[in-house]
Amino acid sequence: DALLDGSRIEPGDMLIGLASSGLHSNGYSLARKVLESSAAGLDSPFGGSTLGLCLLQPTRIYVSAIMNLLKRQTIHGLAHITGGGLTENLPRILPVDCHAVVNLDSWQRPEIFCWLQDHGGIDDREMLRTFNCGVGMVICLPAEKEADAIASLKSDGEHAFRLGCIEKGDGEVRFR
């Protein structure tokens, strides 16, 4: 029962997103190409800092908030959004008869991802497959636990939000 292998995920479950702190060590080959082809440099002003510091923002660690949540809530699955983005990481926890519906309007994409997309001419599909786009972790849990879970995560300092839901399907992610 303690293993979060996704086998308990079912239609009607909700997806909670946890905000990332930036690239989280993924997508740097593409980010480097974008930077090299742009007029910007690592020391270019960006978001109250420099572009280089924004690109190298340390990876957010979620373990404390997740462990606290596990003490109080039933979690059906966890997906760490690394290389492959939501497109490739979320399906890894889904049963073959369910798909994830991700609402693209449910979070504000951090400016660094907007900059990379704009300066690199990267389409939305590639962005969602390469980068976390601002979502570093996804939690799947029963719908009736969602509000309490979000409150718990926020009390632990996380920016948590409803990302989407689980529906009967084919093990893939649907972006809406």
mmCIF file with all atom_site columns, C-alpha atoms in Angstrom:
data_model
loop_
_atom_site.group_PDB
_atom_site.id
_atom_site.type_symbol
_atom_site.label_atom_id
_atom_site.label_alt_id
_atom_site.label_comp_id
_atom_site.label_asym_id
_atom_site.label_entity_id
_atom_site.label_seq_id
_atom_site.pdbx_PDB_ins_code
_atom_site.Cartn_x
_atom_site.Cartn_y
_atom_site.Cartn_z
_atom_site.occupancy
_atom_site.B_iso_or_equiv
_atom_site.pdbx_formal_charge
_atom_site.auth_seq_id
_atom_site.auth_comp_id
_atom_site.auth_asym_id
_atom_site.auth_atom_id
_atom_site.pdbx_PDB_model_num
ATOM 1   C CA . ASP A 1 1   ? 0.000   0.000  0.000   1.00 0.00 ? 1   ASP A CA 1
ATOM 2   C CA . ALA A 1 2   ? 2.935   2.358  0.608   1.00 0.00 ? 2   ALA A CA 1
ATOM 3   C CA . LEU A 1 3   ? 4.405   1.904  -2.888  1.00 0.00 ? 3   LEU A CA 1
ATOM 4   C CA . LEU A 1 4   ? 3.339   4.740  -5.193  1.00 0.00 ? 4   LEU A CA 1
ATOM 5   C CA . ASP A 1 5   ? 3.478   2.790  -8.445  1.00 0.00 ? 5   ASP A CA 1
ATOM 6   C CA . GLY A 1 6   ? 0.361   4.343  -9.998  1.00 0.00 ? 6   GLY A CA 1
ATOM 7   C CA . SER A 1 7   ? -1.672  1.134  -9.835  1.00 0.00 ? 7   SER A CA 1
ATOM 8   C CA . ARG A 1 8   ? -4.325  2.852  -7.680  1.00 0.00 ? 8   ARG A CA 1
ATOM 9   C CA . ILE A 1 9   ? -4.862  5.707  -10.147 1.00 0.00 ? 9   ILE A CA 1
ATOM 10  C CA . GLU A 1 10  ? -8.411  5.721  -11.485 1.00 0.00 ? 10  GLU A CA 1
ATOM 11  C CA . PRO A 1 11  ? -10.798 7.934  -13.457 1.00 0.00 ? 11  PRO A CA 1
ATOM 12  C CA . GLY A 1 12  ? -11.952 10.838 -11.305 1.00 0.00 ? 12  GLY A CA 1
ATOM 13  C CA . ASP A 1 13  ? -8.615  11.288 -9.531  1.00 0.00 ? 13  ASP A CA 1
ATOM 14  C CA . MET A 1 14  ? -7.208  14.799 -9.547  1.00 0.00 ? 14  MET A CA 1
ATOM 15  C CA . LEU A 1 15  ? -3.759  16.014 -10.526 1.00 0.00 ? 15  LEU A CA 1
ATOM 16  C CA . ILE A 1 16  ? -2.006  18.614 -8.389  1.00 0.00 ? 16  ILE A CA 1
ATOM 17  C CA . GLY A 1 17  ? 1.002   20.420 -9.806  1.00 0.00 ? 17  GLY A CA 1
ATOM 18  C CA . LEU A 1 18  ? 3.896   21.721 -7.751  1.00 0.00 ? 18  LEU A CA 1
ATOM 19  C CA . ALA A 1 19  ? 5.741   24.683 -9.231  1.00 0.00 ? 19  ALA A CA 1
ATOM 20  C CA . SER A 1 20  ? 9.316   24.181 -10.367 1.00 0.00 ? 20  SER A CA 1
ATOM 21  C CA . SER A 1 21  ? 12.121  26.609 -9.606  1.00 0.00 ? 21  SER A CA 1
ATOM 22  C CA . GLY A 1 22  ? 13.306  26.633 -13.218 1.00 0.00 ? 22  GLY A CA 1
ATOM 23  C CA . LEU A 1 23  ? 14.793  24.125 -15.638 1.00 0.00 ? 23  LEU A CA 1
ATOM 24  C CA . HIS A 1 24  ? 15.562  21.542 -12.914 1.00 0.00 ? 24  HIS A CA 1
ATOM 25  C CA . SER A 1 25  ? 18.683  20.310 -14.711 1.00 0.00 ? 25  SER A CA 1
ATOM 26  C CA . ASN A 1 26  ? 16.797  19.301 -17.861 1.00 0.00 ? 26  ASN A CA 1
ATOM 27  C CA . GLY A 1 27  ? 16.668  20.727 -21.358 1.00 0.00 ? 27  GLY A CA 1
ATOM 28  C CA . TYR A 1 28  ? 20.064  22.383 -21.204 1.00 0.00 ? 28  TYR A CA 1
ATOM 29  C CA . SER A 1 29  ? 21.176  21.208 -24.662 1.00 0.00 ? 29  SER A CA 1
ATOM 30  C CA . LEU A 1 30  ? 18.230  22.994 -26.238 1.00 0.00 ? 30  LEU A CA 1
ATOM 31  C CA . ALA A 1 31  ? 18.576  25.979 -23.892 1.00 0.00 ? 31  ALA A CA 1
ATOM 32  C CA . ARG A 1 32  ? 22.245  26.305 -24.890 1.00 0.00 ? 32  ARG A CA 1
ATOM 33  C CA . LYS A 1 33  ? 21.316  26.322 -28.598 1.00 0.00 ? 33  LYS A CA 1
ATOM 34  C CA . VAL A 1 34  ? 18.702  29.009 -27.979 1.00 0.00 ? 34  VAL A CA 1
ATOM 35  C CA . LEU A 1 35  ? 21.173  31.111 -25.997 1.00 0.00 ? 35  LEU A CA 1
ATOM 36  C CA . GLU A 1 36  ? 23.871  30.761 -28.676 1.00 0.00 ? 36  GLU A CA 1
ATOM 37  C CA . SER A 1 37  ? 21.482  31.831 -31.444 1.00 0.00 ? 37  SER A CA 1
ATOM 38  C CA . SER A 1 38  ? 20.108  34.801 -29.484 1.00 0.00 ? 38  SER A CA 1
ATOM 39  C CA . ALA A 1 39  ? 21.706  38.186 -28.945 1.00 0.00 ? 39  ALA A CA 1
ATOM 40  C CA . ALA A 1 40  ? 21.590  37.591 -25.181 1.00 0.00 ? 40  ALA A CA 1
ATOM 41  C CA . GLY A 1 41  ? 24.427  36.484 -22.944 1.00 0.00 ? 41  GLY A CA 1
ATOM 42  C CA . LEU A 1 42  ? 24.558  34.828 -19.551 1.00 0.00 ? 42  LEU A CA 1
ATOM 43  C CA . ASP A 1 43  ? 25.075  38.230 -17.945 1.00 0.00 ? 43  ASP A CA 1
ATOM 44  C CA . SER A 1 44  ? 22.068  39.798 -19.702 1.00 0.00 ? 44  SER A CA 1
ATOM 45  C CA . PRO A 1 45  ? 19.547  41.293 -17.246 1.00 0.00 ? 45  PRO A CA 1
ATOM 46  C CA . PHE A 1 46  ? 16.578  38.995 -16.731 1.00 0.00 ? 46  PHE A CA 1
ATOM 47  C CA . GLY A 1 47  ? 13.786  38.985 -14.155 1.00 0.00 ? 47  GLY A CA 1
ATOM 48  C CA . GLY A 1 48  ? 15.643  41.042 -11.562 1.00 0.00 ? 48  GLY A CA 1
ATOM 49  C CA . SER A 1 49  ? 18.763  38.916 -11.986 1.00 0.00 ? 49  SER A CA 1
ATOM 50  C CA . THR A 1 50  ? 20.725  37.669 -14.985 1.00 0.00 ? 50  THR A CA 1
ATOM 51  C CA . LEU A 1 51  ? 19.783  35.189 -17.675 1.00 0.00 ? 51  LEU A CA 1
ATOM 52  C CA . GLY A 1 52  ? 22.592  32.892 -16.554 1.00 0.00 ? 52  GLY A CA 1
ATOM 53  C CA . LEU A 1 53  ? 21.415  32.803 -12.941 1.00 0.00 ? 53  LEU A CA 1
ATOM 54  C CA . CYS A 1 54  ? 17.821  32.168 -14.037 1.00 0.00 ? 54  CYS A CA 1
ATOM 55  C CA . LEU A 1 55  ? 18.929  29.294 -16.271 1.00 0.00 ? 55  LEU A CA 1
ATOM 56  C CA . LEU A 1 56  ? 20.995  27.796 -13.443 1.00 0.00 ? 56  LEU A CA 1
ATOM 57  C CA . GLN A 1 57  ? 18.407  28.164 -10.660 1.00 0.00 ? 57  GLN A CA 1
ATOM 58  C CA . PRO A 1 58  ? 18.878  25.141 -8.342  1.00 0.00 ? 58  PRO A CA 1
ATOM 59  C CA . THR A 1 59  ? 16.347  22.321 -8.577  1.00 0.00 ? 59  THR A CA 1
ATOM 60  C CA . ARG A 1 60  ? 13.521  22.576 -6.072  1.00 0.00 ? 60  ARG A CA 1
ATOM 61  C CA . ILE A 1 61  ? 13.415  19.676 -3.598  1.00 0.00 ? 61  ILE A CA 1
ATOM 62  C CA . TYR A 1 62  ? 9.900   18.497 -2.714  1.00 0.00 ? 62  TYR A CA 1
ATOM 63  C CA . VAL A 1 63  ? 10.654  15.680 -0.267  1.00 0.00 ? 63  VAL A CA 1
ATOM 64  C CA . SER A 1 64  ? 9.634   17.458 2.945   1.00 0.00 ? 64  SER A CA 1
ATOM 65  C CA . ALA A 1 65  ? 6.256   18.621 1.620   1.00 0.00 ? 65  ALA A CA 1
ATOM 66  C CA . ILE A 1 66  ? 5.554   15.232 0.007   1.00 0.00 ? 66  ILE A CA 1
ATOM 67  C CA . MET A 1 67  ? 6.470   13.318 3.173   1.00 0.00 ? 67  MET A CA 1
ATOM 68  C CA . ASN A 1 68  ? 4.197   15.573 5.239   1.00 0.00 ? 68  ASN A CA 1
ATOM 69  C CA . LEU A 1 69  ? 1.401   15.055 2.724   1.00 0.00 ? 69  LEU A CA 1
ATOM 70  C CA . LEU A 1 70  ? 1.847   11.271 2.797   1.00 0.00 ? 70  LEU A CA 1
ATOM 71  C CA . LYS A 1 71  ? 1.300   11.315 6.573   1.00 0.00 ? 71  LYS A CA 1
ATOM 72  C CA . ARG A 1 72  ? -2.133  12.909 6.096   1.00 0.00 ? 72  ARG A CA 1
ATOM 73  C CA . GLN A 1 73  ? -3.391  11.948 2.646   1.00 0.00 ? 73  GLN A CA 1
ATOM 74  C CA . THR A 1 74  ? -3.860  9.032  0.303   1.00 0.00 ? 74  THR A CA 1
ATOM 75  C CA . ILE A 1 75  ? -1.727  9.566  -2.775  1.00 0.00 ? 75  ILE A CA 1
ATOM 76  C CA . HIS A 1 76  ? -2.272  7.366  -5.816  1.00 0.00 ? 76  HIS A CA 1
ATOM 77  C CA . GLY A 1 77  ? 0.785   8.458  -7.793  1.00 0.00 ? 77  GLY A CA 1
ATOM 78  C CA . LEU A 1 78  ? 3.702   10.866 -8.083  1.00 0.00 ? 78  LEU A CA 1
ATOM 79  C CA . ALA A 1 79  ? 5.479   11.996 -11.234 1.00 0.00 ? 79  ALA A CA 1
ATOM 80  C CA . HIS A 1 80  ? 8.733   13.942 -11.077 1.00 0.00 ? 80  HIS A CA 1
ATOM 81  C CA . ILE A 1 81  ? 8.767   16.106 -14.197 1.00 0.00 ? 81  ILE A CA 1
ATOM 82  C CA . THR A 1 82  ? 12.303  15.781 -15.510 1.00 0.00 ? 82  THR A CA 1
ATOM 83  C CA . GLY A 1 83  ? 13.668  15.471 -19.048 1.00 0.00 ? 83  GLY A CA 1
ATOM 84  C CA . GLY A 1 84  ? 10.720  14.574 -21.249 1.00 0.00 ? 84  GLY A CA 1
ATOM 85  C CA . GLY A 1 85  ? 8.461   17.086 -19.534 1.00 0.00 ? 85  GLY A CA 1
ATOM 86  C CA . LEU A 1 86  ? 4.825   16.373 -18.730 1.00 0.00 ? 86  LEU A CA 1
ATOM 87  C CA . THR A 1 87  ? 4.454   14.595 -22.078 1.00 0.00 ? 87  THR A CA 1
ATOM 88  C CA . GLU A 1 88  ? 6.800   11.729 -21.207 1.00 0.00 ? 88  GLU A CA 1
ATOM 89  C CA . ASN A 1 89  ? 6.894   11.660 -17.404 1.00 0.00 ? 89  ASN A CA 1
ATOM 90  C CA . LEU A 1 90  ? 3.202   11.692 -16.521 1.00 0.00 ? 90  LEU A CA 1
ATOM 91  C CA . PRO A 1 91  ? 2.348   8.592  -18.615 1.00 0.00 ? 91  PRO A CA 1
ATOM 92  C CA . ARG A 1 92  ? 4.914   6.574  -16.633 1.00 0.00 ? 92  ARG A CA 1
ATOM 93  C CA . ILE A 1 93  ? 2.562   6.470  -13.648 1.00 0.00 ? 93  ILE A CA 1
ATOM 94  C CA . LEU A 1 94  ? -0.707  5.974  -15.541 1.00 0.00 ? 94  LEU A CA 1
ATOM 95  C CA . PRO A 1 95  ? -2.537  2.668  -15.801 1.00 0.00 ? 95  PRO A CA 1
ATOM 96  C CA . VAL A 1 96  ? -3.076  1.644  -19.446 1.00 0.00 ? 96  VAL A CA 1
ATOM 97  C CA . ASP A 1 97  ? -6.828  2.307  -19.163 1.00 0.00 ? 97  ASP A CA 1
ATOM 98  C CA . CYS A 1 98  ? -6.525  5.922  -17.941 1.00 0.00 ? 98  CYS A CA 1
ATOM 99  C CA . HIS A 1 99  ? -5.266  9.146  -19.441 1.00 0.00 ? 99  HIS A CA 1
ATOM 100 C CA . ALA A 1 100 ? -4.292  12.421 -17.812 1.00 0.00 ? 100 ALA A CA 1
ATOM 101 C CA . VAL A 1 101 ? -6.011  15.661 -18.762 1.00 0.00 ? 101 VAL A CA 1
ATOM 102 C CA . VAL A 1 102 ? -3.712  18.635 -18.137 1.00 0.00 ? 102 VAL A CA 1
ATOM 103 C CA . ASN A 1 103 ? -5.237  22.110 -18.219 1.00 0.00 ? 103 ASN A CA 1
ATOM 104 C CA . LEU A 1 104 ? -2.577  24.359 -19.750 1.00 0.00 ? 104 LEU A CA 1
ATOM 105 C CA . ASP A 1 105 ? -4.247  27.419 -18.221 1.00 0.00 ? 105 ASP A CA 1
ATOM 106 C CA . SER A 1 106 ? -3.938  26.075 -14.668 1.00 0.00 ? 106 SER A CA 1
ATOM 107 C CA . TRP A 1 107 ? -0.518  27.591 -14.004 1.00 0.00 ? 107 TRP A CA 1
ATOM 108 C CA . GLN A 1 108 ? 1.522   30.531 -15.154 1.00 0.00 ? 108 GLN A CA 1
ATOM 109 C CA . ARG A 1 109 ? 4.556   29.447 -17.117 1.00 0.00 ? 109 ARG A CA 1
ATOM 110 C CA . PRO A 1 110 ? 7.689   31.061 -15.627 1.00 0.00 ? 110 PRO A CA 1
ATOM 111 C CA . GLU A 1 111 ? 9.286   33.762 -17.745 1.00 0.00 ? 111 GLU A CA 1
ATOM 112 C CA . ILE A 1 112 ? 12.443  31.717 -18.429 1.00 0.00 ? 112 ILE A CA 1
ATOM 113 C CA . PHE A 1 113 ? 10.374  29.169 -20.373 1.00 0.00 ? 113 PHE A CA 1
ATOM 114 C CA . CYS A 1 114 ? 8.602   31.937 -22.302 1.00 0.00 ? 114 CYS A CA 1
ATOM 115 C CA . TRP A 1 115 ? 11.985  33.441 -23.167 1.00 0.00 ? 115 TRP A CA 1
ATOM 116 C CA . LEU A 1 116 ? 13.341  30.086 -24.384 1.00 0.00 ? 116 LEU A CA 1
ATOM 117 C CA . GLN A 1 117 ? 10.233  29.463 -26.480 1.00 0.00 ? 117 GLN A CA 1
ATOM 118 C CA . ASP A 1 118 ? 10.201  32.947 -28.015 1.00 0.00 ? 118 ASP A CA 1
ATOM 119 C CA . HIS A 1 119 ? 13.934  33.184 -28.718 1.00 0.00 ? 119 HIS A CA 1
ATOM 120 C CA . GLY A 1 120 ? 14.217  29.587 -29.890 1.00 0.00 ? 120 GLY A CA 1
ATOM 121 C CA . GLY A 1 121 ? 11.081  29.438 -32.011 1.00 0.00 ? 121 GLY A CA 1
ATOM 122 C CA . ILE A 1 122 ? 10.071  26.299 -30.109 1.00 0.00 ? 122 ILE A CA 1
ATOM 123 C CA . ASP A 1 123 ? 6.488   25.106 -30.538 1.00 0.00 ? 123 ASP A CA 1
ATOM 124 C CA . ASP A 1 124 ? 4.268   24.261 -27.562 1.00 0.00 ? 124 ASP A CA 1
ATOM 125 C CA . ARG A 1 125 ? 4.493   20.512 -28.153 1.00 0.00 ? 125 ARG A CA 1
ATOM 126 C CA . GLU A 1 126 ? 8.303   20.538 -28.052 1.00 0.00 ? 126 GLU A CA 1
ATOM 127 C CA . MET A 1 127 ? 8.325   22.788 -24.976 1.00 0.00 ? 127 MET A CA 1
ATOM 128 C CA . LEU A 1 128 ? 6.069   20.343 -23.093 1.00 0.00 ? 128 LEU A CA 1
ATOM 129 C CA . ARG A 1 129 ? 8.230   17.395 -24.189 1.00 0.00 ? 129 ARG A CA 1
ATOM 130 C CA . THR A 1 130 ? 11.595  18.971 -23.355 1.00 0.00 ? 130 THR A CA 1
ATOM 131 C CA . PHE A 1 131 ? 11.047  21.202 -20.320 1.00 0.00 ? 131 PHE A CA 1
ATOM 132 C CA . ASN A 1 132 ? 8.980   21.029 -17.137 1.00 0.00 ? 132 ASN A CA 1
ATOM 133 C CA . CYS A 1 133 ? 7.487   24.416 -18.172 1.00 0.00 ? 133 CYS A CA 1
ATOM 134 C CA . GLY A 1 134 ? 7.046   25.357 -14.520 1.00 0.00 ? 134 GLY A CA 1
ATOM 135 C CA . VAL A 1 135 ? 5.634   22.080 -13.153 1.00 0.00 ? 135 VAL A CA 1
ATOM 136 C CA . GLY A 1 136 ? 8.279   20.129 -11.233 1.00 0.00 ? 136 GLY A CA 1
ATOM 137 C CA . MET A 1 137 ? 6.128   17.448 -9.604  1.00 0.00 ? 137 MET A CA 1
ATOM 138 C CA . VAL A 1 138 ? 2.638   16.038 -10.169 1.00 0.00 ? 138 VAL A CA 1
ATOM 139 C CA . ILE A 1 139 ? 0.598   14.388 -7.433  1.00 0.00 ? 139 ILE A CA 1
ATOM 140 C CA . CYS A 1 140 ? -2.368  12.181 -8.274  1.00 0.00 ? 140 CYS A CA 1
ATOM 141 C CA . LEU A 1 141 ? -4.955  11.592 -5.549  1.00 0.00 ? 141 LEU A CA 1
ATOM 142 C CA . PRO A 1 142 ? -8.685  11.051 -4.989  1.00 0.00 ? 142 PRO A CA 1
ATOM 143 C CA . ALA A 1 143 ? -10.811 14.088 -5.862  1.00 0.00 ? 143 ALA A CA 1
ATOM 144 C CA . GLU A 1 144 ? -12.195 14.410 -2.334  1.00 0.00 ? 144 GLU A CA 1
ATOM 145 C CA . LYS A 1 145 ? -8.632  14.839 -0.977  1.00 0.00 ? 145 LYS A CA 1
ATOM 146 C CA . GLU A 1 146 ? -7.607  17.598 -3.405  1.00 0.00 ? 146 GLU A CA 1
ATOM 147 C CA . ALA A 1 147 ? -8.500  20.723 -1.381  1.00 0.00 ? 147 ALA A CA 1
ATOM 148 C CA . ASP A 1 148 ? -6.892  19.436 1.820   1.00 0.00 ? 148 ASP A CA 1
ATOM 149 C CA . ALA A 1 149 ? -3.793  18.337 -0.084  1.00 0.00 ? 149 ALA A CA 1
ATOM 150 C CA . ILE A 1 150 ? -3.368  21.727 -1.759  1.00 0.00 ? 150 ILE A CA 1
ATOM 151 C CA . ALA A 1 151 ? -3.793  23.475 1.608   1.00 0.00 ? 151 ALA A CA 1
ATOM 152 C CA . SER A 1 152 ? -1.221  21.154 3.199   1.00 0.00 ? 152 SER A CA 1
ATOM 153 C CA . LEU A 1 153 ? 1.288   21.696 0.404   1.00 0.00 ? 153 LEU A CA 1
ATOM 154 C CA . LYS A 1 154 ? 0.833   25.460 0.553   1.00 0.00 ? 154 LYS A CA 1
ATOM 155 C CA . SER A 1 155 ? 1.356   25.415 4.325   1.00 0.00 ? 155 SER A CA 1
ATOM 156 C CA . ASP A 1 156 ? 4.684   23.690 3.622   1.00 0.00 ? 156 ASP A CA 1
ATOM 157 C CA . GLY A 1 157 ? 5.698   26.516 1.303   1.00 0.00 ? 157 GLY A CA 1
ATOM 158 C CA . GLU A 1 158 ? 4.888   24.903 -2.034  1.00 0.00 ? 158 GLU A CA 1
ATOM 159 C CA . HIS A 1 159 ? 3.044   26.617 -4.850  1.00 0.00 ? 159 HIS A CA 1
ATOM 160 C CA . ALA A 1 160 ? 0.424   23.895 -5.416  1.00 0.00 ? 160 ALA A CA 1
ATOM 161 C CA . PHE A 1 161 ? -2.461  24.053 -7.877  1.00 0.00 ? 161 PHE A CA 1
ATOM 162 C CA . ARG A 1 162 ? -5.050  21.915 -9.633  1.00 0.00 ? 162 ARG A CA 1
ATOM 163 C CA . LEU A 1 163 ? -3.314  20.745 -12.795 1.00 0.00 ? 163 LEU A CA 1
ATOM 164 C CA . GLY A 1 164 ? -5.959  18.444 -14.213 1.00 0.00 ? 164 GLY A CA 1
ATOM 165 C CA . CYS A 1 165 ? -7.652  15.112 -13.754 1.00 0.00 ? 165 CYS A CA 1
ATOM 166 C CA . ILE A 1 166 ? -7.654  11.454 -14.704 1.00 0.00 ? 166 ILE A CA 1
ATOM 167 C CA . GLU A 1 167 ? -10.166 10.048 -17.179 1.00 0.00 ? 167 GLU A CA 1
ATOM 168 C CA . LYS A 1 168 ? -10.763 6.648  -18.711 1.00 0.00 ? 168 LYS A CA 1
ATOM 169 C CA . GLY A 1 169 ? -8.393  6.440  -21.643 1.00 0.00 ? 169 GLY A CA 1
ATOM 170 C CA . ASP A 1 170 ? -5.207  5.091  -23.155 1.00 0.00 ? 170 ASP A CA 1
ATOM 171 C CA . GLY A 1 171 ? -2.293  5.906  -20.836 1.00 0.00 ? 171 GLY A CA 1
ATOM 172 C CA . GLU A 1 172 ? -1.397  9.190  -22.545 1.00 0.00 ? 172 GLU A CA 1
ATOM 173 C CA . VAL A 1 173 ? -1.573  12.893 -21.659 1.00 0.00 ? 173 VAL A CA 1
ATOM 174 C CA . ARG A 1 174 ? -4.169  15.201 -23.187 1.00 0.00 ? 174 ARG A CA 1
ATOM 175 C CA . PHE A 1 175 ? -3.408  18.917 -23.032 1.00 0.00 ? 175 PHE A CA 1
ATOM 176 C CA . ARG A 1 176 ? -6.365  21.298 -22.975 1.00 0.00 ? 176 ARG A CA 1
#
